[in-house]
Amino acid sequence: MFRENCLRNAILPVTLPEEAHAHLSAAVAAADGKAEFQVDLTAQRITGPHGFMLAFDIAPVKRIALLEGLDDIALTPRSDAAIAAYEAT
């Protein structure tokens, strides 16, 4: 529920495996608040100082919605062909 609410409010929730989370936490601690981290939704990765890079997954439709600022209603016309095919059956 939290994840869906984030997505509906244009917030990218990133869920990481424990090992990746530990790697990110270590990079943040090593930066001591003096380095920038970037979240690139297009490339689906987090980058930071000293070559830090961590990929993350997101469902394609959720990624498009965030990148294009679309809500569920705005995404519906993209499914017109599938909806019409379903209704025809």
JSON list of N, CA, C and O in Angstrom, two decimals, residues 3-48:
[
{"chain": "A", "resi": 3, "resn": "ARG", "atom": "N", "xyz": [3.94, 1.61, -1.08]},
{"chain": "A", "resi": 3, "resn": "ARG", "atom": "CA", "xyz": [4.61, 1.75, -2.38]},
{"chain": "A", "resi": 3, "resn": "ARG", "atom": "C", "xyz": [3.67, 2.36, -3.41]},
{"chain": "A", "resi": 3, "resn": "ARG", "atom": "O", "xyz": [4.05, 3.27, -4.14]},
{"chain": "A", "resi": 4, "resn": "GLU", "atom": "N", "xyz": [2.44, 1.86, -3.49]},
{"chain": "A", "resi": 4, "resn": "GLU", "atom": "CA", "xyz": [1.48, 2.39, -4.46]},
{"chain": "A", "resi": 4, "resn": "GLU", "atom": "C", "xyz": [1.13, 3.85, -4.16]},
{"chain": "A", "resi": 4, "resn": "GLU", "atom": "O", "xyz": [0.99, 4.66, -5.07]},
{"chain": "A", "resi": 5, "resn": "ASN", "atom": "N", "xyz": [1.00, 4.20, -2.89]},
{"chain": "A", "resi": 5, "resn": "ASN", "atom": "CA", "xyz": [0.73, 5.59, -2.53]},
{"chain": "A", "resi": 5, "resn": "ASN", "atom": "C", "xyz": [1.89, 6.50, -2.93]},
{"chain": "A", "resi": 5, "resn": "ASN", "atom": "O", "xyz": [1.68, 7.62, -3.40]},
{"chain": "A", "resi": 6, "resn": "CYS", "atom": "N", "xyz": [3.11, 6.02, -2.75]},
{"chain": "A", "resi": 6, "resn": "CYS", "atom": "CA", "xyz": [4.27, 6.80, -3.19]},
{"chain": "A", "resi": 6, "resn": "CYS", "atom": "C", "xyz": [4.20, 7.06, -4.69]},
{"chain": "A", "resi": 6, "resn": "CYS", "atom": "O", "xyz": [4.34, 8.20, -5.14]},
{"chain": "A", "resi": 7, "resn": "LEU", "atom": "N", "xyz": [3.99, 6.00, -5.45]},
{"chain": "A", "resi": 7, "resn": "LEU", "atom": "CA", "xyz": [3.94, 6.14, -6.90]},
{"chain": "A", "resi": 7, "resn": "LEU", "atom": "C", "xyz": [2.84, 7.08, -7.35]},
{"chain": "A", "resi": 7, "resn": "LEU", "atom": "O", "xyz": [3.03, 7.89, -8.26]},
{"chain": "A", "resi": 8, "resn": "ARG", "atom": "N", "xyz": [1.69, 7.00, -6.70]},
{"chain": "A", "resi": 8, "resn": "ARG", "atom": "CA", "xyz": [0.57, 7.89, -7.06]},
{"chain": "A", "resi": 8, "resn": "ARG", "atom": "C", "xyz": [0.86, 9.35, -6.73]},
{"chain": "A", "resi": 8, "resn": "ARG", "atom": "O", "xyz": [0.22, 10.25, -7.27]},
{"chain": "A", "resi": 9, "resn": "ASN", "atom": "N", "xyz": [1.82, 9.58, -5.84]},
{"chain": "A", "resi": 9, "resn": "ASN", "atom": "CA", "xyz": [2.18, 10.94, -5.45]},
{"chain": "A", "resi": 9, "resn": "ASN", "atom": "C", "xyz": [3.54, 11.36, -6.02]},
{"chain": "A", "resi": 9, "resn": "ASN", "atom": "O", "xyz": [4.19, 12.26, -5.49]},
{"chain": "A", "resi": 10, "resn": "ALA", "atom": "N", "xyz": [3.95, 10.69, -7.10]},
{"chain": "A", "resi": 10, "resn": "ALA", "atom": "CA", "xyz": [5.18, 11.02, -7.83]},
{"chain": "A", "resi": 10, "resn": "ALA", "atom": "C", "xyz": [6.43, 10.89, -6.97]},
{"chain": "A", "resi": 10, "resn": "ALA", "atom": "O", "xyz": [7.38, 11.64, -7.12]},
{"chain": "A", "resi": 11, "resn": "ILE", "atom": "N", "xyz": [6.43, 9.92, -6.07]},
{"chain": "A", "resi": 11, "resn": "ILE", "atom": "CA", "xyz": [7.60, 9.61, -5.24]},
{"chain": "A", "resi": 11, "resn": "ILE", "atom": "C", "xyz": [8.10, 8.23, -5.67]},
{"chain": "A", "resi": 11, "resn": "ILE", "atom": "O", "xyz": [7.33, 7.29, -5.73]},
{"chain": "A", "resi": 12, "resn": "LEU", "atom": "N", "xyz": [9.37, 8.13, -5.96]},
{"chain": "A", "resi": 12, "resn": "LEU", "atom": "CA", "xyz": [9.95, 6.87, -6.40]},
{"chain": "A", "resi": 12, "resn": "LEU", "atom": "C", "xyz": [10.38, 6.04, -5.19]},
{"chain": "A", "resi": 12, "resn": "LEU", "atom": "O", "xyz": [11.37, 6.36, -4.54]},
{"chain": "A", "resi": 13, "resn": "PRO", "atom": "N", "xyz": [9.65, 4.98, -4.87]},
{"chain": "A", "resi": 13, "resn": "PRO", "atom": "CA", "xyz": [10.09, 4.09, -3.80]},
{"chain": "A", "resi": 13, "resn": "PRO", "atom": "C", "xyz": [11.05, 3.06, -4.38]},
{"chain": "A", "resi": 13, "resn": "PRO", "atom": "O", "xyz": [10.72, 2.37, -5.35]},
{"chain": "A", "resi": 14, "resn": "VAL", "atom": "N", "xyz": [12.23, 2.96, -3.83]},
{"chain": "A", "resi": 14, "resn": "VAL", "atom": "CA", "xyz": [13.21, 2.00, -4.32]},
{"chain": "A", "resi": 14, "resn": "VAL", "atom": "C", "xyz": [13.41, 0.94, -3.24]},
{"chain": "A", "resi": 14, "resn": "VAL", "atom": "O", "xyz": [13.77, 1.25, -2.11]},
{"chain": "A", "resi": 15, "resn": "THR", "atom": "N", "xyz": [13.15, -0.31, -3.60]},
{"chain": "A", "resi": 15, "resn": "THR", "atom": "CA", "xyz": [13.35, -1.42, -2.69]},
{"chain": "A", "resi": 15, "resn": "THR", "atom": "C", "xyz": [14.63, -2.14, -3.11]},
{"chain": "A", "resi": 15, "resn": "THR", "atom": "O", "xyz": [14.78, -2.50, -4.28]},
{"chain": "A", "resi": 16, "resn": "LEU", "atom": "N", "xyz": [15.53, -2.30, -2.16]},
{"chain": "A", "resi": 16, "resn": "LEU", "atom": "CA", "xyz": [16.82, -2.92, -2.47]},
{"chain": "A", "resi": 16, "resn": "LEU", "atom": "C", "xyz": [17.00, -4.21, -1.68]},
{"chain": "A", "resi": 16, "resn": "LEU", "atom": "O", "xyz": [16.56, -4.29, -0.53]},
{"chain": "A", "resi": 17, "resn": "PRO", "atom": "N", "xyz": [17.71, -5.17, -2.27]},
{"chain": "A", "resi": 17, "resn": "PRO", "atom": "CA", "xyz": [18.07, -6.36, -1.50]},
{"chain": "A", "resi": 17, "resn": "PRO", "atom": "C", "xyz": [19.00, -5.95, -0.35]},
{"chain": "A", "resi": 17, "resn": "PRO", "atom": "O", "xyz": [19.65, -4.89, -0.41]},
{"chain": "A", "resi": 18, "resn": "GLU", "atom": "N", "xyz": [19.07, -6.77, 0.67]},
{"chain": "A", "resi": 18, "resn": "GLU", "atom": "CA", "xyz": [19.85, -6.43, 1.87]},
{"chain": "A", "resi": 18, "resn": "GLU", "atom": "C", "xyz": [21.30, -6.08, 1.55]},
{"chain": "A", "resi": 18, "resn": "GLU", "atom": "O", "xyz": [21.84, -5.10, 2.06]},
{"chain": "A", "resi": 19, "resn": "GLU", "atom": "N", "xyz": [21.94, -6.84, 0.66]},
{"chain": "A", "resi": 19, "resn": "GLU", "atom": "CA", "xyz": [23.34, -6.57, 0.31]},
{"chain": "A", "resi": 19, "resn": "GLU", "atom": "C", "xyz": [23.49, -5.22, -0.38]},
{"chain": "A", "resi": 19, "resn": "GLU", "atom": "O", "xyz": [24.42, -4.46, -0.08]},
{"chain": "A", "resi": 20, "resn": "ALA", "atom": "N", "xyz": [22.59, -4.90, -1.29]},
{"chain": "A", "resi": 20, "resn": "ALA", "atom": "CA", "xyz": [22.65, -3.61, -1.99]},
{"chain": "A", "resi": 20, "resn": "ALA", "atom": "C", "xyz": [22.39, -2.47, -1.01]},
{"chain": "A", "resi": 20, "resn": "ALA", "atom": "O", "xyz": [23.03, -1.41, -1.09]},
{"chain": "A", "resi": 21, "resn": "HIS", "atom": "N", "xyz": [21.46, -2.67, -0.08]},
{"chain": "A", "resi": 21, "resn": "HIS", "atom": "CA", "xyz": [21.18, -1.65, 0.93]},
{"chain": "A", "resi": 21, "resn": "HIS", "atom": "C", "xyz": [22.42, -1.40, 1.79]},
{"chain": "A", "resi": 21, "resn": "HIS", "atom": "O", "xyz": [22.75, -0.25, 2.09]},
{"chain": "A", "resi": 22, "resn": "ALA", "atom": "N", "xyz": [23.11, -2.46, 2.17]},
{"chain": "A", "resi": 22, "resn": "ALA", "atom": "CA", "xyz": [24.34, -2.32, 2.97]},
{"chain": "A", "resi": 22, "resn": "ALA", "atom": "C", "xyz": [25.40, -1.55, 2.18]},
{"chain": "A", "resi": 22, "resn": "ALA", "atom": "O", "xyz": [26.09, -0.69, 2.74]},
{"chain": "A", "resi": 23, "resn": "HIS", "atom": "N", "xyz": [25.50, -1.83, 0.89]},
{"chain": "A", "resi": 23, "resn": "HIS", "atom": "CA", "xyz": [26.47, -1.14, 0.02]},
{"chain": "A", "resi": 23, "resn": "HIS", "atom": "C", "xyz": [26.13, 0.36, -0.05]},
{"chain": "A", "resi": 23, "resn": "HIS", "atom": "O", "xyz": [27.02, 1.22, 0.07]},
{"chain": "A", "resi": 24, "resn": "LEU", "atom": "N", "xyz": [24.86, 0.68, -0.23]},
{"chain": "A", "resi": 24, "resn": "LEU", "atom": "CA", "xyz": [24.43, 2.07, -0.29]},
{"chain": "A", "resi": 24, "resn": "LEU", "atom": "C", "xyz": [24.66, 2.76, 1.04]},
{"chain": "A", "resi": 24, "resn": "LEU", "atom": "O", "xyz": [25.17, 3.88, 1.09]},
{"chain": "A", "resi": 25, "resn": "SER", "atom": "N", "xyz": [24.33, 2.11, 2.14]},
{"chain": "A", "resi": 25, "resn": "SER", "atom": "CA", "xyz": [24.54, 2.69, 3.47]},
{"chain": "A", "resi": 25, "resn": "SER", "atom": "C", "xyz": [26.01, 2.99, 3.72]},
{"chain": "A", "resi": 25, "resn": "SER", "atom": "O", "xyz": [26.36, 4.04, 4.26]},
{"chain": "A", "resi": 26, "resn": "ALA", "atom": "N", "xyz": [26.88, 2.08, 3.30]},
{"chain": "A", "resi": 26, "resn": "ALA", "atom": "CA", "xyz": [28.32, 2.29, 3.47]},
{"chain": "A", "resi": 26, "resn": "ALA", "atom": "C", "xyz": [28.80, 3.47, 2.63]},
{"chain": "A", "resi": 26, "resn": "ALA", "atom": "O", "xyz": [29.62, 4.28, 3.09]},
{"chain": "A", "resi": 27, "resn": "ALA", "atom": "N", "xyz": [28.28, 3.60, 1.42]},
{"chain": "A", "resi": 27, "resn": "ALA", "atom": "CA", "xyz": [28.67, 4.72, 0.55]},
{"chain": "A", "resi": 27, "resn": "ALA", "atom": "C", "xyz": [28.21, 6.05, 1.14]},
{"chain": "A", "resi": 27, "resn": "ALA", "atom": "O", "xyz": [28.93, 7.05, 1.11]},
{"chain": "A", "resi": 28, "resn": "VAL", "atom": "N", "xyz": [27.01, 6.07, 1.70]},
{"chain": "A", "resi": 28, "resn": "VAL", "atom": "CA", "xyz": [26.49, 7.30, 2.32]},
{"chain": "A", "resi": 28, "resn": "VAL", "atom": "C", "xyz": [27.34, 7.66, 3.53]},
{"chain": "A", "resi": 28, "resn": "VAL", "atom": "O", "xyz": [27.72, 8.82, 3.71]},
{"chain": "A", "resi": 29, "resn": "ALA", "atom": "N", "xyz": [27.66, 6.68, 4.35]},
{"chain": "A", "resi": 29, "resn": "ALA", "atom": "CA", "xyz": [28.48, 6.94, 5.54]},
{"chain": "A", "resi": 29, "resn": "ALA", "atom": "C", "xyz": [29.87, 7.44, 5.15]},
{"chain": "A", "resi": 29, "resn": "ALA", "atom": "O", "xyz": [30.40, 8.36, 5.77]},
{"chain": "A", "resi": 30, "resn": "ALA", "atom": "N", "xyz": [30.45, 6.85, 4.11]},
{"chain": "A", "resi": 30, "resn": "ALA", "atom": "CA", "xyz": [31.78, 7.26, 3.66]},
{"chain": "A", "resi": 30, "resn": "ALA", "atom": "C", "xyz": [31.77, 8.67, 3.09]},
{"chain": "A", "resi": 30, "resn": "ALA", "atom": "O", "xyz": [32.76, 9.39, 3.18]},
{"chain": "A", "resi": 31, "resn": "ALA", "atom": "N", "xyz": [30.66, 9.10, 2.54]},
{"chain": "A", "resi": 31, "resn": "ALA", "atom": "CA", "xyz": [30.56, 10.44, 1.95]},
{"chain": "A", "resi": 31, "resn": "ALA", "atom": "C", "xyz": [30.47, 11.50, 3.04]},
{"chain": "A", "resi": 31, "resn": "ALA", "atom": "O", "xyz": [30.74, 12.67, 2.78]},
{"chain": "A", "resi": 32, "resn": "ASP", "atom": "N", "xyz": [30.07, 11.13, 4.22]},
{"chain": "A", "resi": 32, "resn": "ASP", "atom": "CA", "xyz": [30.02, 12.03, 5.37]},
{"chain": "A", "resi": 32, "resn": "ASP", "atom": "C", "xyz": [29.23, 13.31, 5.08]},
{"chain": "A", "resi": 32, "resn": "ASP", "atom": "O", "xyz": [29.59, 14.39, 5.52]},
{"chain": "A", "resi": 33, "resn": "GLY", "atom": "N", "xyz": [28.19, 13.17, 4.26]},
{"chain": "A", "resi": 33, "resn": "GLY", "atom": "CA", "xyz": [27.34, 14.32, 3.97]},
{"chain": "A", "resi": 33, "resn": "GLY", "atom": "C", "xyz": [27.94, 15.33, 3.01]},
{"chain": "A", "resi": 33, "resn": "GLY", "atom": "O", "xyz": [27.39, 16.41, 2.80]},
{"chain": "A", "resi": 34, "resn": "LYS", "atom": "N", "xyz": [29.07, 15.01, 2.42]},
{"chain": "A", "resi": 34, "resn": "LYS", "atom": "CA", "xyz": [29.76, 15.97, 1.56]},
{"chain": "A", "resi": 34, "resn": "LYS", "atom": "C", "xyz": [29.73, 15.60, 0.08]},
{"chain": "A", "resi": 34, "resn": "LYS", "atom": "O", "xyz": [30.41, 16.21, -0.72]},
{"chain": "A", "resi": 35, "resn": "ALA", "atom": "N", "xyz": [28.97, 14.60, -0.25]},
{"chain": "A", "resi": 35, "resn": "ALA", "atom": "CA", "xyz": [28.92, 14.17, -1.65]},
{"chain": "A", "resi": 35, "resn": "ALA", "atom": "C", "xyz": [27.47, 14.03, -2.08]},
{"chain": "A", "resi": 35, "resn": "ALA", "atom": "O", "xyz": [26.59, 13.80, -1.26]},
{"chain": "A", "resi": 36, "resn": "GLU", "atom": "N", "xyz": [27.26, 14.16, -3.36]},
{"chain": "A", "resi": 36, "resn": "GLU", "atom": "CA", "xyz": [25.91, 14.03, -3.91]},
{"chain": "A", "resi": 36, "resn": "GLU", "atom": "C", "xyz": [25.69, 12.63, -4.44]},
{"chain": "A", "resi": 36, "resn": "GLU", "atom": "O", "xyz": [26.60, 12.00, -4.98]},
{"chain": "A", "resi": 37, "resn": "PHE", "atom": "N", "xyz": [24.47, 12.17, -4.28]},
{"chain": "A", "resi": 37, "resn": "PHE", "atom": "CA", "xyz": [24.01, 10.94, -4.89]},
{"chain": "A", "resi": 37, "resn": "PHE", "atom": "C", "xyz": [22.90, 11.32, -5.84]},
{"chain": "A", "resi": 37, "resn": "PHE", "atom": "O", "xyz": [22.13, 12.23, -5.57]},
{"chain": "A", "resi": 38, "resn": "GLN", "atom": "N", "xyz": [22.82, 10.63, -6.96]},
{"chain": "A", "resi": 38, "resn": "GLN", "atom": "CA", "xyz": [21.77, 10.92, -7.94]},
{"chain": "A", "resi": 38, "resn": "GLN", "atom": "C", "xyz": [20.96, 9.66, -8.21]},
{"chain": "A", "resi": 38, "resn": "GLN", "atom": "O", "xyz": [21.53, 8.57, -8.31]},
{"chain": "A", "resi": 39, "resn": "VAL", "atom": "N", "xyz": [19.67, 9.85, -8.33]},
{"chain": "A", "resi": 39, "resn": "VAL", "atom": "CA", "xyz": [18.78, 8.77, -8.71]},
{"chain": "A", "resi": 39, "resn": "VAL", "atom": "C", "xyz": [18.32, 9.06, -10.13]},
{"chain": "A", "resi": 39, "resn": "VAL", "atom": "O", "xyz": [17.69, 10.08, -10.38]},
{"chain": "A", "resi": 40, "resn": "ASP", "atom": "N", "xyz": [18.67, 8.18, -11.05]},
{"chain": "A", "resi": 40, "resn": "ASP", "atom": "CA", "xyz": [18.35, 8.34, -12.46]},
{"chain": "A", "resi": 40, "resn": "ASP", "atom": "C", "xyz": [17.26, 7.34, -12.82]},
{"chain": "A", "resi": 40, "resn": "ASP", "atom": "O", "xyz": [17.53, 6.14, -12.98]},
{"chain": "A", "resi": 41, "resn": "LEU", "atom": "N", "xyz": [16.03, 7.82, -12.92]},
{"chain": "A", "resi": 41, "resn": "LEU", "atom": "CA", "xyz": [14.91, 6.94, -13.22]},
{"chain": "A", "resi": 41, "resn": "LEU", "atom": "C", "xyz": [14.98, 6.42, -14.65]},
{"chain": "A", "resi": 41, "resn": "LEU", "atom": "O", "xyz": [14.60, 5.28, -14.92]},
{"chain": "A", "resi": 42, "resn": "THR", "atom": "N", "xyz": [15.48, 7.21, -15.57]},
{"chain": "A", "resi": 42, "resn": "THR", "atom": "CA", "xyz": [15.60, 6.77, -16.96]},
{"chain": "A", "resi": 42, "resn": "THR", "atom": "C", "xyz": [16.54, 5.58, -17.06]},
{"chain": "A", "resi": 42, "resn": "THR", "atom": "O", "xyz": [16.22, 4.57, -17.70]},
{"chain": "A", "resi": 43, "resn": "ALA", "atom": "N", "xyz": [17.69, 5.67, -16.43]},
{"chain": "A", "resi": 43, "resn": "ALA", "atom": "CA", "xyz": [18.68, 4.59, -16.46]},
{"chain": "A", "resi": 43, "resn": "ALA", "atom": "C", "xyz": [18.45, 3.56, -15.36]},
{"chain": "A", "resi": 43, "resn": "ALA", "atom": "O", "xyz": [19.12, 2.52, -15.35]},
{"chain": "A", "resi": 44, "resn": "GLN", "atom": "N", "xyz": [17.56, 3.84, -14.45]},
{"chain": "A", "resi": 44, "resn": "GLN", "atom": "CA", "xyz": [17.26, 2.98, -13.31]},
{"chain": "A", "resi": 44, "resn": "GLN", "atom": "C", "xyz": [18.51, 2.65, -12.50]},
{"chain": "A", "resi": 44, "resn": "GLN", "atom": "O", "xyz": [18.85, 1.50, -12.25]},
{"chain": "A", "resi": 45, "resn": "ARG", "atom": "N", "xyz": [19.17, 3.72, -12.05]},
{"chain": "A", "resi": 45, "resn": "ARG", "atom": "CA", "xyz": [20.36, 3.51, -11.22]},
{"chain": "A", "resi": 45, "resn": "ARG", "atom": "C", "xyz": [20.58, 4.68, -10.28]},
{"chain": "A", "resi": 45, "resn": "ARG", "atom": "O", "xyz": [20.16, 5.81, -10.55]},
{"chain": "A", "resi": 46, "resn": "ILE", "atom": "N", "xyz": [21.26, 4.38, -9.20]},
{"chain": "A", "resi": 46, "resn": "ILE", "atom": "CA", "xyz": [21.69, 5.37, -8.21]},
{"chain": "A", "resi": 46, "resn": "ILE", "atom": "C", "xyz": [23.19, 5.48, -8.36]},
{"chain": "A", "resi": 46, "resn": "ILE", "atom": "O", "xyz": [23.89, 4.46, -8.39]},
{"chain": "A", "resi": 47, "resn": "THR", "atom": "N", "xyz": [23.70, 6.70, -8.49]},
{"chain": "A", "resi": 47, "resn": "THR", "atom": "CA", "xyz": [25.15, 6.90, -8.60]},
{"chain": "A", "resi": 47, "resn": "THR", "atom": "C", "xyz": [25.60, 7.85, -7.50]},
{"chain": "A", "resi": 47, "resn": "THR", "atom": "O", "xyz": [24.83, 8.67, -7.00]},
{"chain": "A", "resi": 48, "resn": "GLY", "atom": "N", "xyz": [26.87, 7.73, -7.16]},
{"chain": "A", "resi": 48, "resn": "GLY", "atom": "CA", "xyz": [27.43, 8.58, -6.12]},
{"chain": "A", "resi": 48, "resn": "GLY", "atom": "C", "xyz": [28.93, 8.69, -6.27]},
{"chain": "A", "resi": 48, "resn": "GLY", "atom": "O", "xyz": [29.50, 8.33, -7.31]}
]
